[in-house]
Each structure stands twice: as structure tokens, then as C-alpha cells.
Amino acid sequence: KQTLLPLLREEASSFIFPCKLAVQRPELQHMVLELLKCIPLLLFLLFVCGLDHFIFSILSIIQHHSFIEYSYQTSHHLSVNVMGTSLMAQLLRGTIGALNTSFDTEMETSNLMCLPQPTGMTRQQYLNTCLPLGALALLCLAQVYPFRLRRAIAAFYFPKREKARVLFLYNKLLRQRKHFLQLQRGRVARQAQQPPTLGTLLVQWCRRRWPRLRRILRQKCTLCGMAETPQHQPCPDPDCSALYCKSCW
């Protein structure tokens, strides 16, 4: 509970608050990993759609530029004339005259049946193909909210384990805070030993010269970097220009 152990700014960034709608830092790392897993599927889908369009374009070019139409025409006429009035001439006209034929042939054909008949995918079909991947990406973004219920469900069924977890977390925070203060003291001491830069000296001189510029030239907390507010506490040493926020102080 916050009344028992108020969290510092650095500590609050490592916890998940269920009532906040925004995606928090621990959830963001897991969400980014899930989204990265969708990249191979996206690349495969783009490759398949591109290959489909490429094959359709090739088949369409073949269909439009390989069409050949054949036209065949032929004419045949046979006529046998037997002259004379004798019995043999009459007999020949009766027999050989049956061979007289006459016909014309005209035929047209093409290779249309042998050509490919490609059918391209419509926009709706492309959209239906990409919808599952889009739904998967949305699930990766929305799964952080159902995952917040895991602790509440576990606490409902295992209250003793929940109490042990809270006590463990409380003691862990106390140990981390103790080491954190030691590390920050050392960092501030090393930072104080370094000479101030020209920009820092110029800002400090402007703040002393024109107090109204303090609203614009605001300093930051030496530890957490929080912008200056009326609750910030300056270092009591007059030779030190360090500034601390309320929680860090």
C-alpha cells in the first residue's frame, strides 16, 4: 500500500498498476517481443502476395501476347468431259462423269485453349488474407490488460501465498532502497568533484541575476532528473547548487 511504503519515481517504473490504461514499461517490453515475433509472418505474407502478383503478371503477359489464330482455305474442282456420240462415249460419260466433284474448305482455329487463363486476386481477397495477421497484432497490443488479472485471480485462490509475496516484495524494496541510496550518494559525490560546465555556470548566473527567469531556466533533480517544482529542496550547503525533489530529498 502506498501509505505503508510510498514508491519512488525510479521504483514506480518497474511495477504494473492495473488501473492505468496506458501500457507501462514492464508490459511494453513483453509487448514489443510479441510484436517482433509477428515480423516473420508479415514478411512471409508480403513475399507470398508479391509472388502471387508476379506470377499473375507473367501469365497475363503470356495470355495477351502469345495468342495465334490460324486460317486455312482450300478449293477443289474435278471435271471430266467425254466427247463423242458413240456407245463407248456414252458409257464413259455415265461412269467417269460421276467423278466430277467440286468443294471449297475454309477452317479457322487458334491456340486460345492452350493459353493460361489467370485470375488476379481482388482487394477484398488481399484484405481477407491480411486480416488474421492484423488481428494477431491487435491481440499482442491488447493482451497486456487480461494479463493484469493473473495476480488478482491467484490472490483469490491462494490468499496465504499472496500475503507471502507481498511481504517478500516489501522486504525486497527495503533492501533495494538501502543499496539505491548508497549508490546515489556515491554518484552525487563523484558528480560534485567534477568542475561545472560553462553552460551550468551561465544558467546559475542568469538565475541569480534575473530571478524571473527561474520559471524558464528550471533546474532538474540531481538524482531522478525531475523538473523543478516549488516542492524541490536545495542543498543546505551554500557552495552547492544541487537540487532535489521531495521524494529524493
PDB file of C-alpha atoms in Angstrom:
ATOM      1  CA  LYS A   1       0.000   0.000   0.000  1.00  0.00           C
ATOM      2  CA  GLN A   2       1.237   3.485  -0.758  1.00  0.00           C
ATOM      3  CA  THR A   3       0.609   4.618   2.838  1.00  0.00           C
ATOM      4  CA  LEU A   4       2.982   1.913   4.032  1.00  0.00           C
ATOM      5  CA  LEU A   5       5.781   2.343   1.513  1.00  0.00           C
ATOM      6  CA  PRO A   6       5.429   5.214  -0.984  1.00  0.00           C
ATOM      7  CA  LEU A   7       7.227   4.294  -4.166  1.00  0.00           C
ATOM      8  CA  LEU A   8       9.980   6.440  -5.535  1.00  0.00           C
ATOM      9  CA  ARG A   9       9.922   7.567  -9.132  1.00  0.00           C
ATOM     10  CA  GLU A  10      12.555   5.004 -10.133  1.00  0.00           C
ATOM     11  CA  GLU A  11      10.715   2.229  -8.284  1.00  0.00           C
ATOM     12  CA  ALA A  12       7.293   3.011  -9.745  1.00  0.00           C
ATOM     13  CA  SER A  13       8.581   2.441 -13.292  1.00  0.00           C
ATOM     14  CA  SER A  14       9.263  -1.245 -12.513  1.00  0.00           C
ATOM     15  CA  PHE A  15       5.714  -2.019 -11.316  1.00  0.00           C
ATOM     16  CA  ILE A  16       2.444  -2.557 -13.143  1.00  0.00           C
ATOM     17  CA  PHE A  17      -0.564  -0.598 -11.914  1.00  0.00           C
ATOM     18  CA  PRO A  18      -3.769  -2.394 -13.033  1.00  0.00           C
ATOM     19  CA  CYS A  19      -5.954   0.717 -13.017  1.00  0.00           C
ATOM     20  CA  LYS A  20      -3.823   2.645 -15.511  1.00  0.00           C
ATOM     21  CA  LEU A  21      -4.968   2.425 -19.116  1.00  0.00           C
ATOM     22  CA  ALA A  22      -1.561   3.248 -20.548  1.00  0.00           C
ATOM     23  CA  VAL A  23       0.865   0.447 -21.352  1.00  0.00           C
ATOM     24  CA  GLN A  24       3.602   0.519 -18.719  1.00  0.00           C
ATOM     25  CA  ARG A  25       7.301  -0.198 -19.037  1.00  0.00           C
ATOM     26  CA  PRO A  26       7.332  -3.894 -17.930  1.00  0.00           C
ATOM     27  CA  GLU A  27       4.374  -4.590 -20.200  1.00  0.00           C
ATOM     28  CA  LEU A  28       5.941  -2.657 -23.071  1.00  0.00           C
ATOM     29  CA  GLN A  29       8.983  -4.927 -23.173  1.00  0.00           C
ATOM     30  CA  HIS A  30       6.835  -8.064 -23.367  1.00  0.00           C
ATOM     31  CA  MET A  31       4.542  -6.470 -25.950  1.00  0.00           C
ATOM     32  CA  VAL A  32       7.486  -5.487 -28.171  1.00  0.00           C
ATOM     33  CA  LEU A  33       8.812  -9.057 -28.052  1.00  0.00           C
ATOM     34  CA  GLU A  34       5.417 -10.391 -29.121  1.00  0.00           C
ATOM     35  CA  LEU A  35       5.227  -7.886 -31.964  1.00  0.00           C
ATOM     36  CA  LEU A  36       8.714  -8.843 -33.120  1.00  0.00           C
ATOM     37  CA  LYS A  37       7.505 -12.436 -33.438  1.00  0.00           C
ATOM     38  CA  CYS A  38       4.896 -11.213 -35.934  1.00  0.00           C
ATOM     39  CA  ILE A  39       7.540  -9.752 -38.246  1.00  0.00           C
ATOM     40  CA  PRO A  40       8.487 -13.139 -39.837  1.00  0.00           C
ATOM     41  CA  LEU A  41       4.805 -13.804 -40.540  1.00  0.00           C
ATOM     42  CA  LEU A  42       4.452 -10.351 -42.062  1.00  0.00           C
ATOM     43  CA  LEU A  43       7.496 -10.848 -44.274  1.00  0.00           C
ATOM     44  CA  PHE A  44       6.239 -14.270 -45.365  1.00  0.00           C
ATOM     45  CA  LEU A  45       2.808 -12.801 -46.179  1.00  0.00           C
ATOM     46  CA  LEU A  46       4.363  -9.982 -48.200  1.00  0.00           C
ATOM     47  CA  PHE A  47       6.533 -12.495 -50.053  1.00  0.00           C
ATOM     48  CA  VAL A  48       3.546 -14.711 -50.879  1.00  0.00           C
ATOM     49  CA  CYS A  49       1.406 -11.780 -52.057  1.00  0.00           C
ATOM     50  CA  GLY A  50       4.281 -10.392 -54.125  1.00  0.00           C
ATOM     51  CA  LEU A  51       4.951 -13.805 -55.673  1.00  0.00           C
ATOM     52  CA  ASP A  52       1.253 -14.202 -56.478  1.00  0.00           C
ATOM     53  CA  HIS A  53       1.149 -10.813 -58.212  1.00  0.00           C
ATOM     54  CA  PHE A  54       4.380 -11.565 -60.089  1.00  0.00           C
ATOM     55  CA  ILE A  55       3.109 -14.908 -61.408  1.00  0.00           C
ATOM     56  CA  PHE A  56      -0.232 -13.345 -62.368  1.00  0.00           C
ATOM     57  CA  SER A  57       1.570 -10.590 -64.315  1.00  0.00           C
ATOM     58  CA  ILE A  58       3.699 -13.114 -66.219  1.00  0.00           C
ATOM     59  CA  LEU A  59       0.709 -15.302 -67.118  1.00  0.00           C
ATOM     60  CA  SER A  60      -1.295 -12.251 -68.151  1.00  0.00           C
ATOM     61  CA  ILE A  61       1.522 -11.119 -70.479  1.00  0.00           C
ATOM     62  CA  ILE A  62       1.681 -14.611 -71.989  1.00  0.00           C
ATOM     63  CA  GLN A  63      -2.068 -14.626 -72.492  1.00  0.00           C
ATOM     64  CA  HIS A  64      -2.171 -11.258 -74.283  1.00  0.00           C
ATOM     65  CA  HIS A  65       0.983 -11.567 -76.397  1.00  0.00           C
ATOM     66  CA  SER A  66       1.041 -15.278 -77.333  1.00  0.00           C
ATOM     67  CA  PHE A  67      -2.340 -15.527 -78.997  1.00  0.00           C
ATOM     68  CA  ILE A  68      -2.094 -17.031 -82.523  1.00  0.00           C
ATOM     69  CA  GLU A  69      -5.033 -17.543 -84.932  1.00  0.00           C
ATOM     70  CA  TYR A  70      -4.813 -19.844 -87.967  1.00  0.00           C
ATOM     71  CA  SER A  71      -6.982 -19.509 -91.121  1.00  0.00           C
ATOM     72  CA  TYR A  72      -6.996 -22.361 -93.723  1.00  0.00           C
ATOM     73  CA  GLN A  73      -8.836 -22.156 -97.062  1.00  0.00           C
ATOM     74  CA  THR A  74      -8.786 -24.697 -99.925  1.00  0.00           C
ATOM     75  CA  SER A  75     -10.795 -25.271-103.138  1.00  0.00           C
ATOM     76  CA  HIS A  76     -11.043 -28.480-105.190  1.00  0.00           C
ATOM     77  CA  HIS A  77     -12.750 -28.867-108.556  1.00  0.00           C
ATOM     78  CA  LEU A  78     -12.655 -32.002-110.754  1.00  0.00           C
ATOM     79  CA  SER A  79     -14.464 -32.181-114.105  1.00  0.00           C
ATOM     80  CA  VAL A  80     -14.108 -34.930-116.748  1.00  0.00           C
ATOM     81  CA  ASN A  81     -15.605 -34.200-120.172  1.00  0.00           C
ATOM     82  CA  VAL A  82     -16.063 -37.107-122.617  1.00  0.00           C
ATOM     83  CA  MET A  83     -16.725 -36.021-126.177  1.00  0.00           C
ATOM     84  CA  GLY A  84     -18.431 -38.029-128.848  1.00  0.00           C
ATOM     85  CA  THR A  85     -21.773 -39.730-129.514  1.00  0.00           C
ATOM     86  CA  SER A  86     -20.738 -43.333-129.690  1.00  0.00           C
ATOM     87  CA  LEU A  87     -21.855 -46.042-127.343  1.00  0.00           C
ATOM     88  CA  MET A  88     -18.427 -46.043-125.635  1.00  0.00           C
ATOM     89  CA  ALA A  89     -18.563 -42.271-125.146  1.00  0.00           C
ATOM     90  CA  GLN A  90     -21.977 -42.516-123.581  1.00  0.00           C
ATOM     91  CA  LEU A  91     -20.794 -45.360-121.335  1.00  0.00           C
ATOM     92  CA  LEU A  92     -17.778 -43.360-120.220  1.00  0.00           C
ATOM     93  CA  ARG A  93     -19.879 -40.276-119.528  1.00  0.00           C
ATOM     94  CA  GLY A  94     -22.139 -42.394-117.350  1.00  0.00           C
ATOM     95  CA  THR A  95     -19.301 -43.927-115.346  1.00  0.00           C
ATOM     96  CA  ILE A  96     -16.485 -41.380-115.246  1.00  0.00           C
ATOM     97  CA  GLY A  97     -18.899 -38.464-115.092  1.00  0.00           C
ATOM     98  CA  ALA A  98     -19.729 -39.478-111.512  1.00  0.00           C
ATOM     99  CA  LEU A  99     -16.195 -38.460-110.553  1.00  0.00           C
ATOM    100  CA  ASN A 100     -16.930 -34.820-111.208  1.00  0.00           C
ATOM    101  CA  THR A 101     -16.650 -33.095-107.772  1.00  0.00           C
ATOM    102  CA  SER A 102     -16.382 -29.545-106.569  1.00  0.00           C
ATOM    103  CA  PHE A 103     -15.981 -28.359-102.957  1.00  0.00           C
ATOM    104  CA  ASP A 104     -14.472 -25.413-101.023  1.00  0.00           C
ATOM    105  CA  THR A 105     -12.983 -25.744 -97.494  1.00  0.00           C
ATOM    106  CA  GLU A 106     -12.474 -22.869 -95.046  1.00  0.00           C
ATOM    107  CA  MET A 107     -11.202 -23.511 -91.466  1.00  0.00           C
ATOM    108  CA  GLU A 108     -10.217 -21.110 -88.668  1.00  0.00           C
ATOM    109  CA  THR A 109      -8.523 -22.166 -85.412  1.00  0.00           C
ATOM    110  CA  SER A 110      -6.411 -20.606 -82.634  1.00  0.00           C
ATOM    111  CA  ASN A 111      -4.341 -21.548 -79.582  1.00  0.00           C
ATOM    112  CA  LEU A 112      -6.775 -19.895 -77.182  1.00  0.00           C
ATOM    113  CA  MET A 113      -7.500 -23.175 -75.390  1.00  0.00           C
ATOM    114  CA  CYS A 114      -3.775 -23.706 -74.770  1.00  0.00           C
ATOM    115  CA  LEU A 115      -3.132 -20.276 -73.270  1.00  0.00           C
ATOM    116  CA  PRO A 116      -3.284 -19.721 -69.480  1.00  0.00           C
ATOM    117  CA  GLN A 117      -6.341 -18.037 -68.048  1.00  0.00           C
ATOM    118  CA  PRO A 118      -5.009 -16.252 -64.926  1.00  0.00           C
ATOM    119  CA  THR A 119      -7.343 -14.629 -62.427  1.00  0.00           C
ATOM    120  CA  GLY A 120      -5.885 -11.956 -60.159  1.00  0.00           C
ATOM    121  CA  MET A 121      -6.802 -11.567 -56.517  1.00  0.00           C
ATOM    122  CA  THR A 122      -9.117  -8.691 -55.665  1.00  0.00           C
ATOM    123  CA  ARG A 123      -8.507  -6.108 -52.952  1.00  0.00           C
ATOM    124  CA  GLN A 124     -11.055  -7.821 -50.762  1.00  0.00           C
ATOM    125  CA  GLN A 125      -9.176 -11.101 -51.036  1.00  0.00           C
ATOM    126  CA  TYR A 126      -5.900  -9.383 -50.173  1.00  0.00           C
ATOM    127  CA  LEU A 127      -7.628  -7.744 -47.224  1.00  0.00           C
ATOM    128  CA  ASN A 128      -9.060 -11.053 -46.027  1.00  0.00           C
ATOM    129  CA  THR A 129      -5.564 -12.546 -46.260  1.00  0.00           C
ATOM    130  CA  CYS A 130      -4.046  -9.794 -44.100  1.00  0.00           C
ATOM    131  CA  LEU A 131      -6.857  -9.659 -41.544  1.00  0.00           C
ATOM    132  CA  PRO A 132      -5.610 -12.615 -39.416  1.00  0.00           C
ATOM    133  CA  LEU A 133      -2.166 -11.037 -39.090  1.00  0.00           C
ATOM    134  CA  GLY A 134      -3.730  -7.699 -38.166  1.00  0.00           C
ATOM    135  CA  ALA A 135      -5.900  -9.411 -35.570  1.00  0.00           C
ATOM    136  CA  LEU A 136      -2.791 -11.117 -34.172  1.00  0.00           C
ATOM    137  CA  ALA A 137      -1.020  -7.763 -33.845  1.00  0.00           C
ATOM    138  CA  LEU A 138      -4.048  -6.280 -32.082  1.00  0.00           C
ATOM    139  CA  LEU A 139      -4.097  -9.211 -29.681  1.00  0.00           C
ATOM    140  CA  CYS A 140      -0.423  -8.571 -28.900  1.00  0.00           C
ATOM    141  CA  LEU A 141      -1.345  -4.995 -28.015  1.00  0.00           C
ATOM    142  CA  ALA A 142      -4.450  -5.872 -26.022  1.00  0.00           C
ATOM    143  CA  GLN A 143      -3.126  -8.889 -24.142  1.00  0.00           C
ATOM    144  CA  VAL A 144      -1.492  -6.677 -21.503  1.00  0.00           C
ATOM    145  CA  TYR A 145      -4.875  -5.893 -19.964  1.00  0.00           C
ATOM    146  CA  PRO A 146      -6.064  -9.512 -19.420  1.00  0.00           C
ATOM    147  CA  PHE A 147      -2.612 -10.371 -18.074  1.00  0.00           C
ATOM    148  CA  ARG A 148      -3.147  -7.892 -15.252  1.00  0.00           C
ATOM    149  CA  LEU A 149      -5.882 -10.138 -13.868  1.00  0.00           C
ATOM    150  CA  ARG A 150      -3.483 -13.015 -13.223  1.00  0.00           C
ATOM    151  CA  ARG A 151      -2.323 -11.675  -9.858  1.00  0.00           C
ATOM    152  CA  ALA A 152      -5.892 -10.969  -8.720  1.00  0.00           C
ATOM    153  CA  ILE A 153      -7.037 -14.468  -9.696  1.00  0.00           C
ATOM    154  CA  ALA A 154      -4.049 -16.065  -7.959  1.00  0.00           C
ATOM    155  CA  ALA A 155      -4.659 -13.943  -4.819  1.00  0.00           C
ATOM    156  CA  PHE A 156      -8.295 -15.026  -4.727  1.00  0.00           C
ATOM    157  CA  TYR A 157      -7.488 -18.742  -4.776  1.00  0.00           C
ATOM    158  CA  PHE A 158      -4.238 -18.595  -2.759  1.00  0.00           C
ATOM    159  CA  PRO A 159      -4.518 -15.786  -0.159  1.00  0.00           C
ATOM    160  CA  LYS A 160      -1.675 -17.119   2.016  1.00  0.00           C
ATOM    161  CA  ARG A 161       0.694 -17.203  -0.916  1.00  0.00           C
ATOM    162  CA  GLU A 162      -0.393 -13.681  -1.822  1.00  0.00           C
ATOM    163  CA  LYS A 163       0.470 -12.474   1.685  1.00  0.00           C
ATOM    164  CA  ALA A 164       3.893 -14.128   1.466  1.00  0.00           C
ATOM    165  CA  ARG A 165       4.505 -12.489  -1.902  1.00  0.00           C
ATOM    166  CA  VAL A 166       3.587  -9.043  -0.523  1.00  0.00           C
ATOM    167  CA  LEU A 167       5.939  -9.448   2.436  1.00  0.00           C
ATOM    168  CA  PHE A 168       8.727 -10.630   0.148  1.00  0.00           C
ATOM    169  CA  LEU A 169       8.196  -7.669  -2.149  1.00  0.00           C
ATOM    170  CA  TYR A 170       8.162  -5.251   0.788  1.00  0.00           C
ATOM    171  CA  ASN A 171      11.473  -6.557   2.162  1.00  0.00           C
ATOM    172  CA  LYS A 172      12.980  -6.610  -1.309  1.00  0.00           C
ATOM    173  CA  LEU A 173      12.073  -2.949  -1.819  1.00  0.00           C
ATOM    174  CA  LEU A 174      13.632  -2.024   1.501  1.00  0.00           C
ATOM    175  CA  ARG A 175      16.895  -3.732   0.564  1.00  0.00           C
ATOM    176  CA  GLN A 176      16.912  -2.185  -2.891  1.00  0.00           C
ATOM    177  CA  ARG A 177      16.189   1.258  -1.471  1.00  0.00           C
ATOM    178  CA  LYS A 178      19.058   0.946   1.007  1.00  0.00           C
ATOM    179  CA  HIS A 179      21.512  -0.011  -1.739  1.00  0.00           C
ATOM    180  CA  PHE A 180      19.987   2.613  -4.025  1.00  0.00           C
ATOM    181  CA  LEU A 181      20.714   5.413  -1.536  1.00  0.00           C
ATOM    182  CA  GLN A 182      24.290   4.239  -1.134  1.00  0.00           C
ATOM    183  CA  LEU A 183      24.820   4.161  -4.888  1.00  0.00           C
ATOM    184  CA  GLN A 184      23.234   7.572  -5.383  1.00  0.00           C
ATOM    185  CA  ARG A 185      25.334   9.143  -2.635  1.00  0.00           C
ATOM    186  CA  GLY A 186      28.474   7.886  -4.347  1.00  0.00           C
ATOM    187  CA  ARG A 187      27.267   9.132  -7.747  1.00  0.00           C
ATOM    188  CA  VAL A 188      26.418  12.586  -6.375  1.00  0.00           C
ATOM    189  CA  ALA A 189      29.809  12.763  -4.632  1.00  0.00           C
ATOM    190  CA  ARG A 190      31.616  11.925  -7.870  1.00  0.00           C
ATOM    191  CA  GLN A 191      29.484  14.428  -9.754  1.00  0.00           C
ATOM    192  CA  ALA A 192      30.287  17.149  -7.179  1.00  0.00           C
ATOM    193  CA  GLN A 193      34.009  16.587  -7.619  1.00  0.00           C
ATOM    194  CA  GLN A 194      33.799  17.389 -11.316  1.00  0.00           C
ATOM    195  CA  PRO A 195      34.075  21.075 -12.300  1.00  0.00           C
ATOM    196  CA  PRO A 196      30.810  22.612 -13.577  1.00  0.00           C
ATOM    197  CA  THR A 197      30.467  23.177 -17.279  1.00  0.00           C
ATOM    198  CA  LEU A 198      30.209  26.582 -18.901  1.00  0.00           C
ATOM    199  CA  GLY A 199      26.500  26.108 -19.608  1.00  0.00           C
ATOM    200  CA  THR A 200      25.768  25.264 -15.968  1.00  0.00           C
ATOM    201  CA  LEU A 201      27.648  28.330 -14.733  1.00  0.00           C
ATOM    202  CA  LEU A 202      25.799  30.530 -17.236  1.00  0.00           C
ATOM    203  CA  VAL A 203      22.378  29.202 -16.152  1.00  0.00           C
ATOM    204  CA  GLN A 204      23.202  29.713 -12.472  1.00  0.00           C
ATOM    205  CA  TRP A 205      24.386  33.268 -13.106  1.00  0.00           C
ATOM    206  CA  CYS A 206      21.209  34.085 -15.054  1.00  0.00           C
ATOM    207  CA  ARG A 207      19.040  32.654 -12.282  1.00  0.00           C
ATOM    208  CA  ARG A 208      20.794  34.800  -9.671  1.00  0.00           C
ATOM    209  CA  ARG A 209      20.845  37.885 -11.863  1.00  0.00           C
ATOM    210  CA  TRP A 210      17.228  37.692 -13.048  1.00  0.00           C
ATOM    211  CA  PRO A 211      15.040  35.722 -10.611  1.00  0.00           C
ATOM    212  CA  ARG A 212      12.073  35.889 -13.009  1.00  0.00           C
ATOM    213  CA  LEU A 213      13.916  33.640 -15.436  1.00  0.00           C
ATOM    214  CA  ARG A 214      13.694  30.751 -12.969  1.00  0.00           C
ATOM    215  CA  ARG A 215      10.361  29.736 -14.486  1.00  0.00           C
ATOM    216  CA  ILE A 216      12.097  29.241 -17.843  1.00  0.00           C
ATOM    217  CA  LEU A 217      15.551  28.130 -16.738  1.00  0.00           C
ATOM    218  CA  ARG A 218      14.300  25.423 -14.424  1.00  0.00           C
ATOM    219  CA  GLN A 219      16.775  23.013 -12.906  1.00  0.00           C
ATOM    220  CA  LYS A 220      16.292  19.280 -12.536  1.00  0.00           C
ATOM    221  CA  CYS A 221      16.563  16.917  -9.640  1.00  0.00           C
ATOM    222  CA  THR A 222      20.127  15.719  -9.215  1.00  0.00           C
ATOM    223  CA  LEU A 223      19.014  12.111  -8.721  1.00  0.00           C
ATOM    224  CA  CYS A 224      15.920  11.424 -10.822  1.00  0.00           C
ATOM    225  CA  GLY A 225      16.010  14.364 -13.258  1.00  0.00           C
ATOM    226  CA  MET A 226      12.510  15.618 -12.423  1.00  0.00           C
ATOM    227  CA  ALA A 227      11.865  19.229 -13.490  1.00  0.00           C
ATOM    228  CA  GLU A 228      11.954  21.851 -10.773  1.00  0.00           C
ATOM    229  CA  THR A 229       8.761  22.500  -8.775  1.00  0.00           C
ATOM    230  CA  PRO A 230       8.072  24.589  -5.642  1.00  0.00           C
ATOM    231  CA  GLN A 231       8.450  21.392  -3.580  1.00  0.00           C
ATOM    232  CA  HIS A 232      12.090  20.892  -4.623  1.00  0.00           C
ATOM    233  CA  GLN A 233      14.680  21.257  -1.855  1.00  0.00           C
ATOM    234  CA  PRO A 234      18.062  22.883  -2.467  1.00  0.00           C
ATOM    235  CA  CYS A 235      21.174  21.578  -0.795  1.00  0.00           C
ATOM    236  CA  PRO A 236      21.768  23.432   2.519  1.00  0.00           C
ATOM    237  CA  ASP A 237      25.434  23.916   1.634  1.00  0.00           C
ATOM    238  CA  PRO A 238      25.710  27.455   0.167  1.00  0.00           C
ATOM    239  CA  ASP A 239      28.569  26.365  -2.108  1.00  0.00           C
ATOM    240  CA  CYS A 240      26.464  23.526  -3.588  1.00  0.00           C
ATOM    241  CA  SER A 241      23.885  24.186  -6.260  1.00  0.00           C
ATOM    242  CA  ALA A 242      22.305  20.737  -6.190  1.00  0.00           C
ATOM    243  CA  LEU A 243      18.534  20.479  -6.207  1.00  0.00           C
ATOM    244  CA  TYR A 244      16.412  17.512  -5.097  1.00  0.00           C
ATOM    245  CA  CYS A 245      12.754  16.668  -5.500  1.00  0.00           C
ATOM    246  CA  LYS A 246      10.625  15.855  -2.486  1.00  0.00           C
ATOM    247  CA  SER A 247      10.880  12.062  -2.725  1.00  0.00           C
ATOM    248  CA  CYS A 248      14.630  12.041  -3.355  1.00  0.00           C
ATOM    249  CA  TRP A 249      15.260  14.566  -0.580  1.00  0.00           C
TER     250      TRP A 249
END
